């Protein structure tokens, strides 16, 4: 059994000036990736059975939420999108390609994936739309009528305090 090797961060990351803006999500994703590699090297690939989360962007407009999930090489028939109340769940699997020869290095994710999103407002689950284009799954989740912002007009009333004589 091979002994796992611990990699140290490069000197450039350690010598950052004080107050340098860091993205904790990027660092957390890097940590998860390193832990997954460590599990694979010690257990022998058992870590690939755990579902992973693909990268995604979520934006909000006045009338809908828009979710873009990166799934390169995945066919739409291998993806399942479910909506229940305020939660959207995208699941699927990227299958390992059959290769000839010796695979020297692989950094692409394979296996089951799952993306869960709980939206902050009421949505109309009957009108959800999902499209796959160029390896990006785009899901549009319309807001419910009660959740849409409504502009209220203010009417002016004139106060007339006149005396009739």
PDB file of C-alpha atoms in Angstrom, residues 25 50-59 65-71 79-84 86-93 111-120 137-139 141:
ATOM      1  CA  UNK A  25     -15.832  28.471  -1.553  1.00  0.00           C
ATOM      2  CA  UNK A  50     -20.184   9.464  -3.567  1.00  0.00           C
ATOM      3  CA  UNK A  51     -22.273  11.949  -5.541  1.00  0.00           C
ATOM      4  CA  UNK A  52     -20.447  15.164  -6.388  1.00  0.00           C
ATOM      5  CA  UNK A  53     -21.845  18.638  -7.082  1.00  0.00           C
ATOM      6  CA  UNK A  54     -21.242  20.250 -10.477  1.00  0.00           C
ATOM      7  CA  UNK A  55     -20.355  23.969 -10.683  1.00  0.00           C
ATOM      8  CA  UNK A  56     -23.358  26.260 -11.149  1.00  0.00           C
ATOM      9  CA  UNK A  57     -24.486  29.889 -11.222  1.00  0.00           C
ATOM     10  CA  UNK A  58     -27.857  31.090  -9.909  1.00  0.00           C
ATOM     11  CA  UNK A  59     -29.236  34.490 -10.894  1.00  0.00           C
ATOM     12  CA  UNK A  65     -34.639  32.359 -11.049  1.00  0.00           C
ATOM     13  CA  UNK A  66     -32.083  31.178 -13.616  1.00  0.00           C
ATOM     14  CA  UNK A  67     -29.761  28.238 -12.868  1.00  0.00           C
ATOM     15  CA  UNK A  68     -26.829  27.364 -15.141  1.00  0.00           C
ATOM     16  CA  UNK A  69     -25.071  24.057 -14.347  1.00  0.00           C
ATOM     17  CA  UNK A  70     -21.892  22.961 -16.113  1.00  0.00           C
ATOM     18  CA  UNK A  71     -22.230  19.374 -17.327  1.00  0.00           C
ATOM     19  CA  UNK A  79     -30.112  14.113 -16.398  1.00  0.00           C
ATOM     20  CA  UNK A  80     -33.154  14.241 -14.126  1.00  0.00           C
ATOM     21  CA  UNK A  81     -34.602  17.579 -12.965  1.00  0.00           C
ATOM     22  CA  UNK A  82     -37.207  17.573 -10.186  1.00  0.00           C
ATOM     23  CA  UNK A  83     -38.955  20.450  -8.471  1.00  0.00           C
ATOM     24  CA  UNK A  84     -40.786  20.170  -5.181  1.00  0.00           C
ATOM     25  CA  UNK A  86     -39.048  25.734  -3.370  1.00  0.00           C
ATOM     26  CA  UNK A  87     -36.419  23.031  -3.988  1.00  0.00           C
ATOM     27  CA  UNK A  88     -34.904  22.069  -7.348  1.00  0.00           C
ATOM     28  CA  UNK A  89     -32.871  18.853  -7.552  1.00  0.00           C
ATOM     29  CA  UNK A  90     -30.742  17.891 -10.557  1.00  0.00           C
ATOM     30  CA  UNK A  91     -29.270  14.370 -10.597  1.00  0.00           C
ATOM     31  CA  UNK A  92     -27.505  12.238 -13.132  1.00  0.00           C
ATOM     32  CA  UNK A  93     -24.354  10.340 -13.911  1.00  0.00           C
ATOM     33  CA  UNK A 111     -19.986   9.012 -11.492  1.00  0.00           C
ATOM     34  CA  UNK A 112     -23.209  10.198  -9.923  1.00  0.00           C
ATOM     35  CA  UNK A 113     -23.751  13.922  -9.428  1.00  0.00           C
ATOM     36  CA  UNK A 114     -26.393  15.863  -7.543  1.00  0.00           C
ATOM     37  CA  UNK A 115     -27.170  19.575  -7.417  1.00  0.00           C
ATOM     38  CA  UNK A 116     -29.707  20.808  -4.860  1.00  0.00           C
ATOM     39  CA  UNK A 117     -31.032  24.337  -4.655  1.00  0.00           C
ATOM     40  CA  UNK A 118     -33.580  25.812  -2.259  1.00  0.00           C
ATOM     41  CA  UNK A 119     -34.994  29.017  -3.697  1.00  0.00           C
ATOM     42  CA  UNK A 120     -35.799  31.933  -1.379  1.00  0.00           C
ATOM     43  CA  UNK A 137     -27.936  22.947 -18.396  1.00  0.00           C
ATOM     44  CA  UNK A 138     -30.055  26.096 -18.064  1.00  0.00           C
ATOM     45  CA  UNK A 139     -33.094  25.885 -15.808  1.00  0.00           C
ATOM     46  CA  UNK A 141     -37.820  28.707 -12.565  1.00  0.00           C
TER      47      UNK A 141
END
